[in-house]
Amino acid sequence: MLRHLLEAALRPAVAAVLPDADLNLVQVRPCPDPRFGDYQTAAVMALAKQRHLNPRQLAADVQARLDVQPWCNHTTIAGAGFLNFHLNPQTVANALAAAARGEHRFFQPTPAPRTVVLDFSSPNVAKPMHVGHIRSTILGDSLARTLRLLGHRVITDNHIGDWGTQFGMLIVGWKRSLNPAALNRDPFAELERLYQIIHAECRQNPATLEAARAELVKLQAGDDENRRIWQEMIRLSQSQFDTIYGRLGVHFDHALGESFYNPSLPDVVRQLIHQRVARESDGAQVVFFDDDPSLKPHPAIVQKRDGAFNYATTDLATLDYRLRTWHPDEIIYVTDARQQLHFSQVFHVFRRWHPDARVRLAHVWFGSILGEDGKPFKTRSGDTVKLADLLDEAEERAFQVVTAKNPDLSLDQRKEIARVVGIGAVKYADLLPNRQSDYVFSWDRMLALNGNTAPYLQYAYARIRSIFRKGQLAQPPSPAVRLDAPEEMALAKHLLNFGCTLETVAAEYRPNYLCNYLYDLAGLFTRFYESCPVLKADPPARASRVTLCQLTAQVIQQALDSLGIRVLDQM
RNA sequence: GCGCCCGUAGCUCAAUUGGAUAGAGCAUCUGACUUCGGAUCAGAGGGUUGCAGGUUCGAGUCCUGCCGGGCGCGCCA
């Protein structure tokens, strides 16, 4: 968009003054404060610093060679050497008119599409999904949506925990304590009950723990009955996951669980040993990182002394499979902060195992969800909060609010609104904070109708739809755009920045930038709404304002969709 | 002990990764409803960015040392 056009004009000007400058660093971005201008570059200062030049003088030299006539009234040099671009109002109006004609949607598809594998959510079979899964699921889904919108090829893969030592215990529990009637009634509750009693039993009774080990060995050896039970548990769990993903509107292209890689683990370790990446230590196969100071104290075990494999081995096999199957340019893992060391190890081992692989590996980590007491978020009785219960409560609370605000709507309407508002509020509260910080979970804050919340944004959208209902406006927007009022111009300019925001989200894996953009957009819209009547305006202004409303609604809807949040015509 | 992360207004969080006078919401106070949805908007007060140094045109952001907190550290995932 405009930013790219300005960058494209700026680069030759910089190159003319400094022929050896790295033009990739020459970037234009929106000004933090409209008083400075509309777009700015700080690159000239950085270049001046490298070369010990006077930054303002360098900025002036670049400015003298700069031709941005088609879009800007003028450019200014300010501060220590900022170069500020001041858009021609007609340029803004033209960009909106083009959008109204359907020529663009305020962003540009990437000129260099990549294939990206996104690994997120990863619940465990036979355990309920809980708050610990929510950030991974919501962040991962949002990144997938944003990358796809920008034109990348995205493959989402749910690495379900369907293998491991817990299945020995679960099989013992299944054989000893299964209540078939309960399983029929609420399969997942029964699975959970089994897990809890057998887990407690194993802690107290070494004989039960031994029985669990024996069942695990039988399962791994392919025992028919144990495999049947195991598969049944996976099936029941998957239907439970599907229910939750359905409520969240989250979709996976693949759900290749840990067990899928089980057959390939011996070969992974064989290769690692053969390539001298791993070596024997205390009976285990271990990768040491002698050349890396930060990892030197933390060797990675890829095969345990007893011959079993662990999660590092599975993750390596998974990487290898993804590489061979999808040939991605990038693989992204969305997990909590505690797994930083693990992924650092896995990525390092992988580089030594496949030194020629070009794939970019990213661990996108996030902080914890805390309760109002600042400790990990739990129920009043101290249990982990189940995701299903959390979503129920979100919808229930949203239903109360909708019923209080809009009692005339039918029950079905209010329930549908409560679903969209409740789920949207939970998602938005999760996406809004910087992902790397912990955040305090608060129903009251996330469901508030003012402040930076999903309901506030949905409300802004609903108000626009209300104008269209009231004015019986169904026709496509008119491309005749006039931006006379300052509120109109401010709103219009912000619409132009949608694309940069999407690009930043994708580049840094931070959907919270999009949240902040949306909040600003909604604020600018309501200011426009307060001071610029739409339906009552004279015809030319009215048509232009209808267009502004239409385009704003379109961007709100598109941006919320990138966050995985739906909009409503009424709420 | 070692490593990673964090510390910003009374509270909850931002700050486009080294950019311009650190911004929002809640709470407090003052205004605006014969007005397209007041579920709103306009405004006020509130800060030595944990502390002390350093790097430079410029630091909440980078480097060093403290203080306080969270998490992780060989056969769990």
XYZ file of C-alpha atoms (C1' of nucleotides) in Angstrom:
648
model
C 0.000 0.000 0.000
C 1.055 3.613 0.475
C 3.794 2.682 2.858
C 5.331 0.435 0.218
C 5.039 3.118 -2.424
C 6.828 5.587 -0.179
C 9.496 3.025 0.637
C 9.972 2.340 -3.043
C 10.444 6.074 -3.642
C 12.723 6.537 -0.653
C 15.167 3.764 -1.461
C 16.571 5.174 -4.687
C 16.936 8.555 -2.982
C 18.967 6.960 -0.202
C 20.975 4.937 -2.710
C 21.774 8.098 -4.659
C 23.278 9.687 -1.561
C 24.794 6.544 -0.015
C 25.395 4.005 -2.779
C 26.465 1.233 -0.391
C 23.572 1.563 2.072
C 21.588 -1.567 2.907
C 18.227 -0.632 1.448
C 16.397 -3.383 3.316
C 16.832 -1.285 6.414
C 15.207 1.700 4.759
C 11.673 1.394 6.007
C 8.690 3.679 6.203
C 6.040 3.359 8.847
C 3.078 5.306 10.174
C 3.948 8.202 12.452
C 3.311 7.583 16.133
C 1.698 11.013 16.405
C -0.228 12.705 13.571
C 1.376 16.033 14.452
C 4.633 14.796 12.962
C 3.031 13.739 9.697
C 1.464 10.612 8.277
C 4.442 8.377 7.600
C 8.033 8.572 8.732
C 11.389 6.955 8.347
C 14.041 6.770 11.036
C 16.405 4.932 8.713
C 18.364 8.042 7.771
C 19.426 8.539 11.391
C 20.564 4.946 11.643
C 22.603 5.272 8.451
C 24.124 8.537 9.618
C 25.159 6.946 12.862
C 26.959 4.076 11.109
C 28.932 6.525 9.009
C 29.411 9.276 11.584
C 27.505 11.755 9.457
C 25.320 14.607 10.552
C 21.837 13.018 10.561
C 19.896 16.145 9.716
C 22.270 16.984 6.875
C 21.949 13.443 5.528
C 18.166 13.686 5.811
C 18.283 16.927 3.828
C 20.440 15.306 1.142
C 18.007 12.402 0.854
C 15.048 14.750 0.847
C 16.564 16.679 -2.053
C 16.638 13.520 -4.166
C 13.215 12.312 -3.056
C 10.273 12.321 -5.393
C 7.009 11.576 -3.599
C 5.008 14.190 -5.515
C 2.244 11.780 -6.491
C 1.234 11.136 -2.868
C 2.613 13.839 -0.618
C 2.135 17.558 -0.256
C 5.557 17.818 1.254
C 8.119 16.137 3.454
C 9.721 17.551 6.565
C 12.840 16.907 8.558
C 12.281 16.927 12.274
C 13.919 16.014 15.528
C 17.289 14.366 15.226
C 16.747 13.504 11.571
C 13.318 12.026 11.074
C 12.000 12.326 7.565
C 8.241 12.836 7.733
C 5.796 12.358 4.873
C 2.642 14.460 4.751
C 0.007 12.882 2.550
C -1.928 14.789 -0.018
C -5.620 14.608 1.076
C -6.567 13.613 -2.439
C -4.256 10.607 -2.191
C -6.172 9.414 0.868
C -9.523 9.962 -0.804
C -8.329 8.158 -3.922
C -7.150 5.162 -1.897
C -10.558 4.915 -0.241
C -12.335 5.291 -3.528
C -10.259 2.451 -4.933
C -11.228 0.313 -1.952
C -14.872 1.214 -2.494
C -14.554 -0.002 -6.075
C -13.207 -3.283 -4.706
C -9.685 -2.745 -5.993
C -8.095 -3.503 -2.625
C -8.972 -4.232 0.974
C -6.298 -2.017 2.602
C -3.650 -4.699 2.480
C -1.502 -6.306 -0.150
C -1.011 -10.036 -0.483
C 2.612 -10.899 0.088
C 4.813 -10.823 -3.008
C 6.711 -13.826 -1.601
C 4.304 -16.495 -0.328
C 5.820 -19.028 2.035
C 4.743 -22.456 3.162
C 4.315 -22.401 6.923
C 3.546 -25.303 9.237
C 1.839 -24.158 12.419
C 1.893 -26.434 15.443
C -0.445 -25.398 18.234
C -3.063 -26.454 20.792
C -1.778 -30.033 21.365
C -4.207 -31.353 23.974
C -3.721 -34.707 25.679
C -5.943 -37.710 25.164
C -8.082 -38.631 28.175
C -7.451 -35.334 29.885
C -9.839 -32.406 29.640
C -8.697 -29.375 27.708
C -8.073 -26.634 30.247
C -6.956 -23.012 30.402
C -3.425 -24.162 29.692
C -4.497 -24.927 26.141
C -6.364 -21.736 25.457
C -3.522 -19.393 24.589
C -1.814 -21.837 22.286
C -5.081 -22.607 20.517
C -6.193 -19.013 20.116
C -2.799 -17.545 19.288
C -2.020 -20.313 16.841
C -5.369 -19.994 15.105
C -4.986 -16.239 14.842
C -1.508 -16.547 13.335
C -2.793 -19.113 10.862
C -5.616 -16.809 9.811
C -3.361 -13.781 9.475
C -0.700 -15.594 7.472
C -3.363 -17.034 5.170
C -4.948 -13.632 4.664
C -1.584 -12.324 3.548
C -1.354 -15.090 0.992
C 0.928 -17.606 2.649
C 0.307 -21.333 2.399
C -0.436 -22.447 5.948
C -0.651 -26.018 7.216
C -2.044 -26.369 10.719
C -1.172 -29.541 12.582
C -2.457 -30.519 16.016
C 0.263 -32.546 17.736
C -2.035 -34.406 20.093
C -0.601 -36.156 23.146
C -1.879 -39.629 22.337
C 1.095 -41.694 23.475
C 3.149 -42.052 26.594
C 3.337 -43.435 30.068
C -0.065 -42.190 31.178
C -1.750 -44.796 28.981
C -0.478 -47.626 31.147
C -2.337 -46.096 34.060
C -5.405 -45.352 32.009
C -5.639 -48.912 30.748
C -5.443 -50.256 34.292
C -8.170 -47.804 35.261
C -10.276 -48.786 32.259
C -9.994 -52.493 33.050
C -10.642 -52.164 36.759
C -13.019 -49.283 37.273
C -14.832 -48.493 34.035
C -18.514 -47.666 34.439
C -20.000 -48.484 31.012
C -23.229 -46.627 31.701
C -21.318 -43.490 32.668
C -19.115 -43.869 29.617
C -22.210 -43.984 27.480
C -23.714 -40.942 29.119
C -20.690 -38.652 29.262
C -17.620 -40.380 27.868
C -15.229 -37.653 28.663
C -16.271 -37.241 32.270
C -15.851 -40.965 32.748
C -12.362 -40.914 31.214
C -11.436 -38.099 33.486
C -12.804 -39.940 36.510
C -10.749 -43.005 35.591
C -7.627 -40.932 35.240
C -8.098 -39.305 38.609
C -8.723 -42.467 40.598
C -5.925 -44.410 38.950
C -3.528 -41.515 39.291
C -4.198 -41.333 43.021
C -3.980 -45.105 43.316
C -0.617 -45.211 41.557
C 0.797 -42.660 43.909
C -0.134 -44.696 46.947
C 0.255 -48.226 45.739
C 3.480 -49.394 44.062
C 1.721 -52.553 42.879
C -0.730 -50.484 40.818
C 2.112 -48.479 39.360
C 3.782 -51.750 38.412
C 0.549 -52.955 36.801
C 0.430 -49.714 34.808
C 3.963 -50.276 33.560
C 3.044 -53.809 32.517
C -0.013 -52.583 30.595
C 2.100 -49.942 28.907
C 4.603 -52.550 27.776
C 1.747 -54.664 26.394
C 0.327 -51.650 24.579
C 3.680 -50.824 23.060
C 4.118 -54.439 22.032
C 0.854 -54.283 20.121
C -1.418 -56.263 22.456
C -4.851 -56.386 20.790
C -7.006 -55.577 23.780
C -4.824 -52.713 24.990
C -4.615 -51.219 21.547
C -8.385 -51.393 21.235
C -8.846 -49.599 24.571
C -6.221 -47.019 23.634
C -7.865 -46.332 20.282
C -11.247 -46.015 21.947
C -9.842 -43.428 24.346
C -8.395 -41.472 21.445
C -11.689 -41.601 19.590
C -13.650 -40.365 22.592
C -11.145 -37.616 23.265
C -11.084 -36.484 19.673
C -14.833 -35.990 19.629
C -14.472 -33.913 22.777
C -11.727 -31.813 21.184
C -13.862 -31.387 18.080
C -16.703 -30.018 20.167
C -14.442 -27.396 21.713
C -12.756 -26.499 18.435
C -16.209 -26.179 16.902
C -17.233 -23.687 19.567
C -14.000 -21.771 19.071
C -14.180 -21.896 15.292
C -10.713 -23.422 15.134
C -9.799 -25.793 12.338
C -6.810 -28.062 11.837
C -5.629 -29.439 8.532
C -3.989 -32.366 10.305
C -3.985 -33.930 13.735
C -0.962 -36.186 13.653
C -0.464 -37.134 17.275
C 2.682 -38.332 18.978
C 1.829 -41.959 18.294
C 1.995 -41.304 14.568
C 5.756 -40.866 14.879
C 6.293 -43.828 17.150
C 7.426 -46.234 14.426
C 10.090 -43.839 13.173
C 11.770 -43.122 16.505
C 14.353 -45.967 16.407
C 15.503 -44.773 13.020
C 15.797 -41.171 14.188
C 18.140 -42.240 16.975
C 20.061 -44.528 14.607
C 20.691 -41.596 12.300
C 21.699 -39.312 15.148
C 24.197 -41.871 16.375
C 25.449 -42.581 12.878
C 26.047 -38.871 12.245
C 27.751 -38.610 15.644
C 25.170 -36.094 16.796
C 24.213 -38.333 19.711
C 26.406 -40.608 21.809
C 26.001 -43.024 24.667
C 26.162 -41.669 28.213
C 25.109 -43.550 31.334
C 23.354 -46.037 29.107
C 21.235 -43.380 27.404
C 21.717 -41.793 23.986
C 22.460 -38.147 24.557
C 23.220 -35.065 22.465
C 25.765 -32.717 24.038
C 26.174 -29.079 23.111
C 29.800 -28.464 23.906
C 30.091 -25.671 21.359
C 27.149 -23.705 22.728
C 27.691 -22.022 26.097
C 24.010 -21.547 26.834
C 23.134 -25.182 26.110
C 26.302 -26.815 27.370
C 24.844 -27.529 30.817
C 21.696 -29.009 29.249
C 22.306 -32.101 27.125
C 19.287 -33.599 25.371
C 18.357 -37.218 25.870
C 16.989 -38.862 22.742
C 16.819 -42.406 24.073
C 16.493 -43.368 27.694
C 18.616 -45.952 29.450
C 15.718 -48.415 29.318
C 15.546 -48.043 25.546
C 12.406 -45.907 25.508
C 12.236 -42.618 23.641
C 11.108 -39.311 25.007
C 9.518 -36.137 23.765
C 12.675 -34.699 22.255
C 12.896 -37.753 20.011
C 9.260 -37.417 18.998
C 9.695 -33.735 18.210
C 12.718 -34.505 16.064
C 10.822 -37.187 14.179
C 7.958 -34.737 13.745
C 10.273 -32.075 12.333
C 11.751 -34.570 9.922
C 8.329 -35.745 8.769
C 7.036 -32.222 8.225
C 10.094 -31.301 6.257
C 9.827 -34.309 3.963
C 6.061 -34.115 3.572
C 5.296 -30.426 3.180
C 8.678 -28.838 2.365
C 7.869 -25.804 4.498
C 9.860 -22.589 4.541
C 9.015 -22.256 8.181
C 7.687 -24.278 11.120
C 6.124 -22.412 14.027
C 5.484 -23.907 17.462
C 3.060 -22.082 19.721
C 3.631 -23.209 23.316
C 4.060 -21.729 26.751
C 7.269 -20.094 27.931
C 8.394 -23.072 29.959
C 9.298 -25.004 26.852
C 11.955 -22.568 25.673
C 14.833 -24.787 26.710
C 13.221 -27.822 25.135
C 12.743 -26.185 21.757
C 16.154 -24.620 21.864
C 17.565 -28.139 22.293
C 15.378 -29.673 19.615
C 16.195 -26.950 17.100
C 19.935 -27.272 17.774
C 19.866 -31.040 17.443
C 17.887 -30.691 14.245
C 20.435 -28.273 12.733
C 23.204 -30.753 13.345
C 21.100 -33.625 12.066
C 20.015 -31.750 8.896
C 22.719 -29.116 8.382
C 21.489 -28.285 4.894
C 17.838 -27.717 5.765
C 16.798 -24.165 4.986
C 13.627 -24.247 7.026
C 13.147 -21.485 9.567
C 12.182 -22.767 13.013
C 10.296 -20.523 15.382
C 9.193 -21.081 18.948
C 6.406 -18.608 19.579
C 6.037 -18.727 23.331
C 3.595 -17.098 25.691
C 3.140 -16.415 29.405
C 0.687 -17.844 31.887
C -2.884 -16.950 32.697
C -3.140 -15.859 36.313
C -6.084 -15.527 38.673
C -6.979 -12.221 40.283
C -4.676 -13.202 43.150
C -1.697 -13.224 40.788
C -1.260 -16.988 41.049
C -1.964 -19.505 38.273
C -5.617 -19.363 37.280
C -7.632 -22.030 39.137
C -11.216 -22.678 40.158
C -12.356 -21.657 43.602
C -11.701 -25.197 44.822
C -8.178 -25.100 43.423
C -8.655 -27.292 40.342
C -7.524 -26.376 36.865
C -10.236 -24.595 34.929
C -11.650 -26.725 32.138
C -11.929 -25.015 28.803
C -15.490 -26.236 28.268
C -16.562 -24.741 31.605
C -14.773 -21.510 30.812
C -16.589 -21.156 27.503
C -19.916 -22.011 29.171
C -19.389 -19.289 31.712
C -18.354 -16.770 29.063
C -21.568 -17.418 27.134
C -23.667 -17.355 30.283
C -22.235 -14.040 31.407
C -22.614 -12.573 27.935
C -26.215 -13.784 27.890
C -26.928 -11.932 31.142
C -25.486 -8.742 29.697
C -27.386 -9.002 26.422
C -30.618 -9.762 28.210
C -30.153 -6.761 30.454
C -29.297 -4.407 27.586
C -31.656 -5.728 24.963
C -34.544 -7.609 26.561
C -36.752 -7.276 23.488
C -34.682 -9.610 21.356
C -35.912 -13.179 21.071
C -34.366 -15.905 23.195
C -32.671 -17.464 20.177
C -31.214 -14.138 19.105
C -29.896 -13.450 22.581
C -28.349 -16.899 22.771
C -26.628 -16.473 19.443
C -25.379 -13.030 20.448
C -24.147 -14.454 23.754
C -22.165 -17.129 21.922
C -20.463 -14.664 19.615
C -19.854 -12.050 22.315
C -18.802 -14.509 25.030
C -16.368 -16.518 22.914
C -15.097 -13.356 21.262
C -14.431 -11.759 24.644
C -12.406 -14.730 25.854
C -10.368 -14.835 22.674
C -9.745 -11.117 22.578
C -8.682 -11.004 26.233
C -6.153 -13.667 25.378
C -4.821 -11.981 22.256
C -4.665 -8.413 23.579
C -1.758 -8.649 26.014
C 1.750 -8.970 24.687
C 1.962 -12.749 24.379
C 5.180 -12.976 26.348
C 3.748 -11.497 29.502
C 1.539 -13.258 32.010
C -1.909 -11.784 32.270
C -4.614 -11.724 34.909
C -7.872 -13.315 33.861
C -10.901 -11.152 34.631
C -14.454 -11.767 33.486
C -15.505 -8.237 34.250
C -12.765 -6.676 32.212
C -13.082 -8.881 29.149
C -16.861 -8.562 28.944
C -16.875 -4.833 29.572
C -18.483 -2.802 26.846
C -15.973 -0.024 27.021
C -12.247 -0.143 26.968
C -10.199 -2.371 24.718
C -12.481 -5.387 24.544
C -14.101 -7.555 21.899
C -17.633 -6.375 22.795
C -16.594 -2.750 22.260
C -15.309 -3.584 18.781
C -18.352 -5.698 17.983
C -20.491 -2.821 19.154
C -18.777 -0.412 16.798
C -19.486 -2.831 13.985
C -23.122 -3.321 15.039
C -23.652 0.437 15.076
C -22.500 0.686 11.501
C -24.803 -2.136 10.497
C -27.575 -0.314 12.284
C -27.023 2.744 10.121
C -27.330 0.572 7.048
C -30.539 -0.998 8.337
C -32.000 2.343 9.218
C -31.055 3.940 5.925
C -32.033 0.821 3.988
C -28.704 0.967 2.300
C -27.834 -2.208 0.504
C -26.087 -0.933 -2.572
C -22.311 -1.140 -2.915
C -20.467 1.897 -1.578
C -20.044 4.898 -3.783
C -16.471 5.679 -4.815
C -17.074 9.410 -4.441
C -15.118 10.066 -1.275
C -14.831 13.473 0.392
C -12.835 13.865 3.573
C -13.684 17.362 4.772
C -14.042 16.905 8.522
C -10.894 16.129 10.519
C -12.674 13.092 11.990
C -13.265 11.771 8.484
C -9.655 12.257 7.482
C -8.280 10.687 10.671
C -10.489 7.632 10.218
C -9.595 7.326 6.542
C -5.860 7.507 7.208
C -6.117 4.831 9.846
C -7.884 2.514 7.420
C -4.836 2.790 5.180
C -2.653 1.325 7.915
C -4.460 -1.998 8.133
C -1.936 -3.647 5.837
C 1.175 -2.571 7.799
C -0.438 -3.875 10.936
C -1.139 -7.263 9.400
C 2.434 -7.440 8.164
C 3.828 -6.645 11.590
C 1.589 -9.263 13.195
C 2.858 -11.864 10.747
C 6.493 -10.823 11.056
C 6.589 -10.873 14.834
C 3.824 -13.349 15.604
C 2.006 -10.768 17.688
C -1.734 -10.471 17.131
C -1.911 -7.890 19.916
C -0.746 -5.296 17.374
C -3.924 -6.004 15.461
C -5.972 -5.638 18.661
C -4.455 -2.236 19.293
C -5.025 -1.223 15.684
C -8.664 -2.262 15.966
C -9.171 -0.389 19.189
C -7.779 2.760 17.609
C -9.953 2.198 14.572
C -13.094 1.780 16.666
C -12.190 4.905 18.637
C -11.668 6.944 15.484
C -14.912 5.623 14.114
C -16.943 6.580 17.179
C -15.436 10.057 17.121
C -16.450 10.338 13.486
C -19.866 8.920 14.383
C -20.365 11.484 17.139
C -19.520 14.507 15.036
C -20.452 13.555 11.485
C -24.085 12.599 10.878
C -24.373 10.053 8.103
C -27.996 9.600 7.151
C -28.904 13.223 7.813
C -26.065 14.691 5.828
C -26.519 16.376 2.448
C -26.306 13.989 -0.496
C -22.601 14.303 -1.471
C -21.391 14.115 2.138
C -23.924 11.409 2.880
C -22.712 9.146 0.093
C -19.106 9.652 1.132
C -19.871 8.961 4.785
C -21.804 5.834 3.923
C -18.713 4.680 2.080
C -16.518 5.480 5.051
C -18.882 3.461 7.273
C -18.921 0.585 4.845
C -15.134 0.441 4.558
C -14.699 0.729 8.317
C -17.123 -2.136 8.887
C -15.280 -4.175 6.300
C -11.913 -3.652 7.987
C -13.304 -4.327 11.467
C -14.859 -7.522 10.223
C -11.711 -8.585 8.388
C -9.426 -7.758 11.322
C -11.618 -9.537 13.835
C -11.749 -12.497 11.488
C -7.949 -12.586 11.589
C -8.260 -12.860 15.333
C -10.837 -15.626 14.978
C -13.651 -13.414 16.291
C -17.060 -13.042 14.690
C -19.168 -9.912 14.266
C -22.899 -9.330 14.689
C -25.407 -7.083 12.976
C -27.170 -6.577 16.276
C -26.128 -7.100 19.845
C 24.201 -22.863 41.993
C 23.376 -22.012 36.556
C 19.975 -20.378 32.741
C 15.472 -17.972 30.607
C 11.654 -14.316 31.426
C 9.476 -10.277 34.033
C 9.301 -5.454 37.157
C 5.771 0.825 33.489
C -0.071 5.545 36.858
C -3.845 3.118 42.925
C -5.428 -1.586 39.652
C -5.134 -4.292 34.706
C -2.272 -3.699 30.437
C 0.160 -0.972 25.812
C 4.380 1.252 23.748
C 5.296 -1.010 15.803
C 11.972 -3.961 19.016
C 16.897 2.082 19.845
C 12.932 7.030 18.034
C 10.027 12.512 18.916
C 6.290 15.176 25.014
C 5.775 6.846 27.916
C -0.253 5.765 26.053
C -5.262 3.221 27.052
C -9.141 1.113 30.147
C -10.875 0.557 35.223
C -11.327 3.549 39.607
C -11.834 9.206 41.029
C -13.641 14.109 39.405
C -16.203 17.547 35.543
C -19.229 17.954 31.295
C -22.615 16.125 26.782
C -28.987 12.603 25.783
C -35.873 16.583 21.365
C -28.977 13.372 18.666
C -27.986 7.599 12.818
C -27.764 2.203 19.092
C -25.600 6.677 25.734
C -23.372 -0.676 25.383
C -21.279 6.240 23.684
C -18.348 10.657 23.611
C -15.416 15.200 25.388
C -12.248 16.747 29.377
C -9.206 16.689 34.366
C -5.952 14.742 37.889
C -2.610 10.530 38.358
C 4.826 8.531 36.185
C 12.337 9.539 38.655
C 9.363 3.014 33.625
C 12.284 -1.593 40.725
C 17.430 0.787 42.161
C 22.510 2.481 40.624
C 25.864 3.161 36.817
C 27.168 2.844 31.419
C 26.737 3.040 25.802
C 24.746 7.737 22.072
C 22.068 12.581 18.647
C 18.178 9.648 21.443
C 17.099 4.203 26.418
C 10.898 1.560 29.231
C 13.723 -1.033 25.234
C 20.960 -2.447 24.680
C 25.380 -3.423 28.488
C 27.101 -4.095 33.880
C 25.879 -4.627 39.045
C 22.281 -4.912 42.771
C 16.807 -5.654 44.772
C 12.160 -8.221 44.084
C 9.019 -12.001 41.473
C 7.884 -16.208 37.965
C 9.670 -20.412 35.369
C 13.231 -24.061 33.841
C 17.570 -27.089 34.562
C 19.662 -36.120 32.098
C 16.346 -40.239 31.282
C 7.955 -36.502 32.571
C 5.624 -33.904 28.272
